Amino acid sequence: MQRLIDATPLGRTGRSEEVAAVVAFMLSDEASFLNGIDILVDGGVFAAVRDR
């Protein structure tokens, strides 16, 4: 886990309220055009470790 945290551009784990805010947006009318996509709420870790 520490290696993932170290690879994350933010340098920390996510907070539950950060994930909840993304979920709330996806459930809102403002996200009505979203369709069939993956939303990564990972602080950038996927992009950071993808090229390694």
The first five atom37 places (N, CA, C, CB, O) and aatype in JSON, in Angstrom:
{
  "aatype": [12, 5, 1, 10, 9, 3, 0, 16, 14, 10, 7, 1, 16, 7, 1, 15, 6, 6, 19, 0, 0, 19, 19, 0, 13, 12, 10, 15, 3, 6, 0, 15, 13, 10, 2, 7, 9, 3, 9, 10, 19, 3, 7, 7, 19, 13, 0, 0, 19, 1, 3, 1],
  "atom_mask": [
    [1, 1, 1, 1, 1],
    [1, 1, 1, 1, 1],
    [1, 1, 1, 1, 1],
    [1, 1, 1, 1, 1],
    [1, 1, 1, 1, 1],
    [1, 1, 1, 1, 1],
    [1, 1, 1, 1, 1],
    [1, 1, 1, 1, 1],
    [1, 1, 1, 1, 1],
    [1, 1, 1, 1, 1],
    [1, 1, 1, 0, 1],
    [1, 1, 1, 1, 1],
    [1, 1, 1, 1, 1],
    [1, 1, 1, 0, 1],
    [1, 1, 1, 1, 1],
    [1, 1, 1, 1, 1],
    [1, 1, 1, 1, 1],
    [1, 1, 1, 1, 1],
    [1, 1, 1, 1, 1],
    [1, 1, 1, 1, 1],
    [1, 1, 1, 1, 1],
    [1, 1, 1, 1, 1],
    [1, 1, 1, 1, 1],
    [1, 1, 1, 1, 1],
    [1, 1, 1, 1, 1],
    [1, 1, 1, 1, 1],
    [1, 1, 1, 1, 1],
    [1, 1, 1, 1, 1],
    [1, 1, 1, 1, 1],
    [1, 1, 1, 1, 1],
    [1, 1, 1, 1, 1],
    [1, 1, 1, 1, 1],
    [1, 1, 1, 1, 1],
    [1, 1, 1, 1, 1],
    [1, 1, 1, 1, 1],
    [1, 1, 1, 0, 1],
    [1, 1, 1, 1, 1],
    [1, 1, 1, 1, 1],
    [1, 1, 1, 1, 1],
    [1, 1, 1, 1, 1],
    [1, 1, 1, 1, 1],
    [1, 1, 1, 1, 1],
    [1, 1, 1, 0, 1],
    [1, 1, 1, 0, 1],
    [1, 1, 1, 1, 1],
    [1, 1, 1, 1, 1],
    [1, 1, 1, 1, 1],
    [1, 1, 1, 1, 1],
    [1, 1, 1, 1, 1],
    [1, 1, 1, 1, 1],
    [1, 1, 1, 1, 1],
    [1, 1, 1, 1, 1]
  ],
  "atom_positions": [
    [[0.82, -1.19, 0.0], [0.0, 0.0, 0.0], [0.87, 1.25, 0.0], [-0.94, 0.0, 1.2], [0.56, 2.23, -0.69]],
    [[1.94, 1.23, 0.76], [2.8, 2.41, 0.81], [3.42, 2.71, -0.55], [3.89, 2.22, 1.85], [3.61, 3.87, -0.9]],
    [[3.74, 1.67, -1.32], [4.29, 1.92, -2.66], [3.28, 2.62, -3.55], [4.73, 0.59, -3.31], [3.65, 3.5, -4.33]],
    [[2.0, 2.25, -3.43], [0.96, 2.95, -4.21], [0.82, 4.4, -3.76], [-0.39, 2.22, -4.07], [0.69, 5.3, -4.59]],
    [[0.85, 4.62, -2.47], [0.75, 5.98, -1.95], [1.93, 6.81, -2.45], [0.7, 5.98, -0.4], [1.77, 7.96, -2.85]],
    [[3.12, 6.22, -2.41], [4.31, 6.93, -2.88], [4.23, 7.25, -4.37], [5.56, 6.1, -2.59], [4.77, 8.26, -4.81]],
    [[3.57, 6.39, -5.14], [3.44, 6.61, -6.58], [2.32, 7.58, -6.93], [3.19, 5.3, -7.28], [2.26, 8.07, -8.06]],
    [[1.45, 7.87, -5.99], [0.33, 8.77, -6.23], [0.82, 10.21, -6.25], [-0.76, 8.58, -5.16], [1.49, 10.65, -5.31]],
    [[0.5, 10.96, -7.3], [0.94, 12.36, -7.36], [0.53, 13.16, -6.12], [0.38, 13.02, -8.59], [1.25, 14.07, -5.71]],
    [[-0.61, 12.85, -5.54], [-1.04, 13.58, -4.34], [-0.3, 13.13, -3.09], [-2.53, 13.41, -4.14], [-0.28, 13.85, -2.09]],
    [[0.31, 11.94, -3.13], [1.1, 11.45, -2.0], [0.29, 11.05, -0.79], [0.0, 0.0, 0.0], [0.8, 11.06, 0.33]],
    [[-0.96, 10.71, -0.99], [-1.81, 10.31, 0.14], [-2.93, 9.42, -0.38], [-2.4, 11.56, 0.88], [-3.15, 9.32, -1.58]],
    [[-3.62, 8.77, 0.53], [-4.8, 8.0, 0.15], [-5.99, 8.96, 0.03], [-5.1, 6.88, 1.2], [-5.98, 10.08, 0.54]],
    [[-7.0, 8.48, -0.66], [-8.2, 9.29, -0.81], [-9.07, 9.25, 0.44], [0.0, 0.0, 0.0], [-9.0, 8.31, 1.23]],
    [[-9.86, 10.27, 0.59], [-10.81, 10.32, 1.72], [-12.19, 9.9, 1.21], [-10.87, 11.75, 2.36], [-12.52, 10.1, 0.04]],
    [[-12.96, 9.33, 2.09], [-14.29, 8.84, 1.69], [-15.16, 9.95, 1.13], [-14.98, 8.19, 2.88], [-15.94, 9.72, 0.21]],
    [[-15.04, 11.15, 1.66], [-15.86, 12.26, 1.15], [-15.45, 12.65, -0.27], [-15.75, 13.47, 2.08], [-16.27, 13.19, -1.02]],
    [[-14.2, 12.4, -0.66], [-13.78, 12.68, -2.03], [-14.44, 11.71, -3.0], [-12.25, 12.6, -2.15], [-14.91, 12.1, -4.07]],
    [[-14.48, 10.45, -2.62], [-15.15, 9.45, -3.45], [-16.65, 9.73, -3.49], [-14.88, 8.0, -2.91], [-17.27, 9.65, -4.55]],
    [[-17.22, 10.07, -2.35], [-18.66, 10.37, -2.28], [-19.02, 11.56, -3.17], [-19.08, 10.65, -0.83], [-20.09, 11.58, -3.77]],
    [[-18.14, 12.55, -3.26], [-18.42, 13.72, -4.1], [-18.48, 13.33, -5.57], [-17.35, 14.8, -3.88], [-19.3, 13.86, -6.32]],
    [[-17.62, 12.42, -5.99], [-17.65, 11.95, -7.38], [-18.92, 11.16, -7.64], [-16.4, 11.08, -7.69], [-19.57, 11.34, -8.67]],
    [[-19.29, 10.3, -6.71], [-20.53, 9.53, -6.85], [-21.72, 10.47, -6.91], [-20.69, 8.53, -5.68], [-22.61, 10.29, -7.74]],
    [[-21.75, 11.46, -6.03], [-22.86, 12.42, -6.03], [-22.96, 13.14, -7.37], [-22.7, 13.44, -4.89], [-24.05, 13.34, -7.9]],
    [[-21.8, 13.53, -7.93], [-21.82, 14.17, -9.24], [-22.37, 13.23, -10.3], [-20.42, 14.64, -9.63], [-23.21, 13.63, -11.11]],
    [[-21.91, 11.98, -10.3], [-22.35, 11.04, -11.33], [-23.85, 10.75, -11.24], [-21.58, 9.73, -11.2], [-24.47, 10.42, -12.24]],
    [[-24.41, 10.88, -10.06], [-25.85, 10.66, -9.88], [-26.68, 11.92, -10.12], [-26.11, 10.14, -8.48], [-27.91, 11.87, -10.14]],
    [[-26.0, 13.04, -10.31], [-26.73, 14.3, -10.46], [-27.16, 14.54, -11.91], [-25.86, 15.47, -9.97], [-26.69, 13.88, -12.83]],
    [[-28.04, 15.51, -12.06], [-28.48, 15.91, -13.4], [-27.33, 16.5, -14.2], [-29.63, 16.92, -13.3], [-27.36, 16.46, -15.43]],
    [[-26.33, 17.05, -13.53], [-25.19, 17.64, -14.23], [-24.38, 16.6, -14.99], [-24.3, 18.36, -13.24], [-23.64, 16.95, -15.92]],
    [[-24.51, 15.34, -14.63], [-23.77, 14.27, -15.29], [-24.67, 13.48, -16.24], [-23.16, 13.32, -14.26], [-24.37, 12.33, -16.56]],
    [[-25.75, 14.08, -16.67], [-26.74, 13.36, -17.47], [-26.2, 12.88, -18.82], [-27.94, 14.24, -17.71], [-26.8, 12.01, -19.44]],
    [[-25.08, 13.43, -19.28], [-24.52, 13.02, -20.56], [-23.44, 11.95, -20.42], [-23.94, 14.22, -21.27], [-22.93, 11.45, -21.42]],
    [[-23.09, 11.58, -19.18], [-22.13, 10.5, -18.97], [-22.77, 9.18, -19.38], [-21.66, 10.44, -17.48], [-23.94, 8.92, -19.1]],
    [[-21.97, 8.36, -20.04], [-22.51, 7.1, -20.51], [-21.38, 6.13, -20.78], [-23.37, 7.3, -21.77], [-20.51, 6.41, -21.61]],
    [[-21.37, 5.0, -20.11], [-20.45, 3.92, -20.4], [-18.98, 4.26, -20.27], [0.0, 0.0, 0.0], [-18.19, 3.89, -21.13]],
    [[-18.6, 4.94, -19.21], [-17.2, 5.28, -19.01], [-16.74, 4.79, -17.64], [-16.97, 6.8, -19.15], [-17.55, 4.52, -16.75]],
    [[-15.44, 4.7, -17.48], [-14.85, 4.39, -16.18], [-14.39, 5.7, -15.57], [-13.66, 3.38, -16.31], [-13.68, 6.48, -16.2]],
    [[-14.78, 5.93, -14.34], [-14.33, 7.12, -13.62], [-13.33, 6.64, -12.56], [-15.54, 7.9, -12.96], [-13.7, 5.92, -11.63]],
    [[-12.09, 7.03, -12.71], [-11.07, 6.64, -11.74], [-10.97, 7.71, -10.67], [-9.7, 6.42, -12.43], [-10.76, 8.89, -10.97]],
    [[-11.12, 7.31, -9.45], [-10.97, 8.22, -8.31], [-9.79, 7.67, -7.52], [-12.31, 8.31, -7.42], [-9.95, 7.07, -6.46]],
    [[-8.6, 7.91, -8.07], [-7.41, 7.28, -7.5], [-6.26, 8.25, -7.26], [-6.94, 6.19, -8.41], [-5.13, 7.82, -7.0]],
    [[-6.52, 9.53, -7.34], [-5.48, 10.51, -7.07], [-4.37, 10.53, -8.11], [0.0, 0.0, 0.0], [-3.33, 11.14, -7.88]],
    [[-4.59, 9.88, -9.23], [-3.59, 9.85, -10.29], [-2.66, 8.66, -10.26], [0.0, 0.0, 0.0], [-1.73, 8.59, -11.06]],
    [[-2.9, 7.72, -9.35], [-1.98, 6.58, -9.22], [-1.98, 5.72, -10.47], [-2.34, 5.73, -8.01], [-0.92, 5.21, -10.85]],
    [[-3.1, 5.53, -11.12], [-3.14, 4.7, -12.33], [-2.22, 5.28, -13.41], [-4.59, 4.59, -12.87], [-1.45, 4.55, -14.02]],
    [[-2.31, 6.56, -13.62], [-1.45, 7.21, -14.62], [0.02, 7.15, -14.2], [-1.87, 8.66, -14.83], [0.89, 7.0, -15.05]],
    [[0.29, 7.26, -12.92], [1.67, 7.26, -12.44], [2.33, 5.9, -12.57], [1.72, 7.72, -10.99], [3.51, 5.83, -12.89]],
    [[1.59, 4.82, -12.32], [2.21, 3.49, -12.35], [2.03, 2.79, -13.69], [1.62, 2.63, -11.25], [2.67, 1.76, -13.93]],
    [[1.2, 3.31, -14.56], [0.91, 2.68, -15.84], [2.17, 2.57, -16.71], [-0.17, 3.47, -16.58], [2.36, 1.57, -17.41]],
    [[3.02, 3.57, -16.67], [4.2, 3.6, -17.53], [5.41, 2.93, -16.9], [4.54, 5.02, -17.88], [6.48, 2.91, -17.52]],
    [[5.29, 2.4, -15.75], [6.44, 1.77, -15.09], [6.67, 0.39, -15.59], [6.27, 1.74, -13.61], [7.6, -0.28, -15.14]]
  ]
}
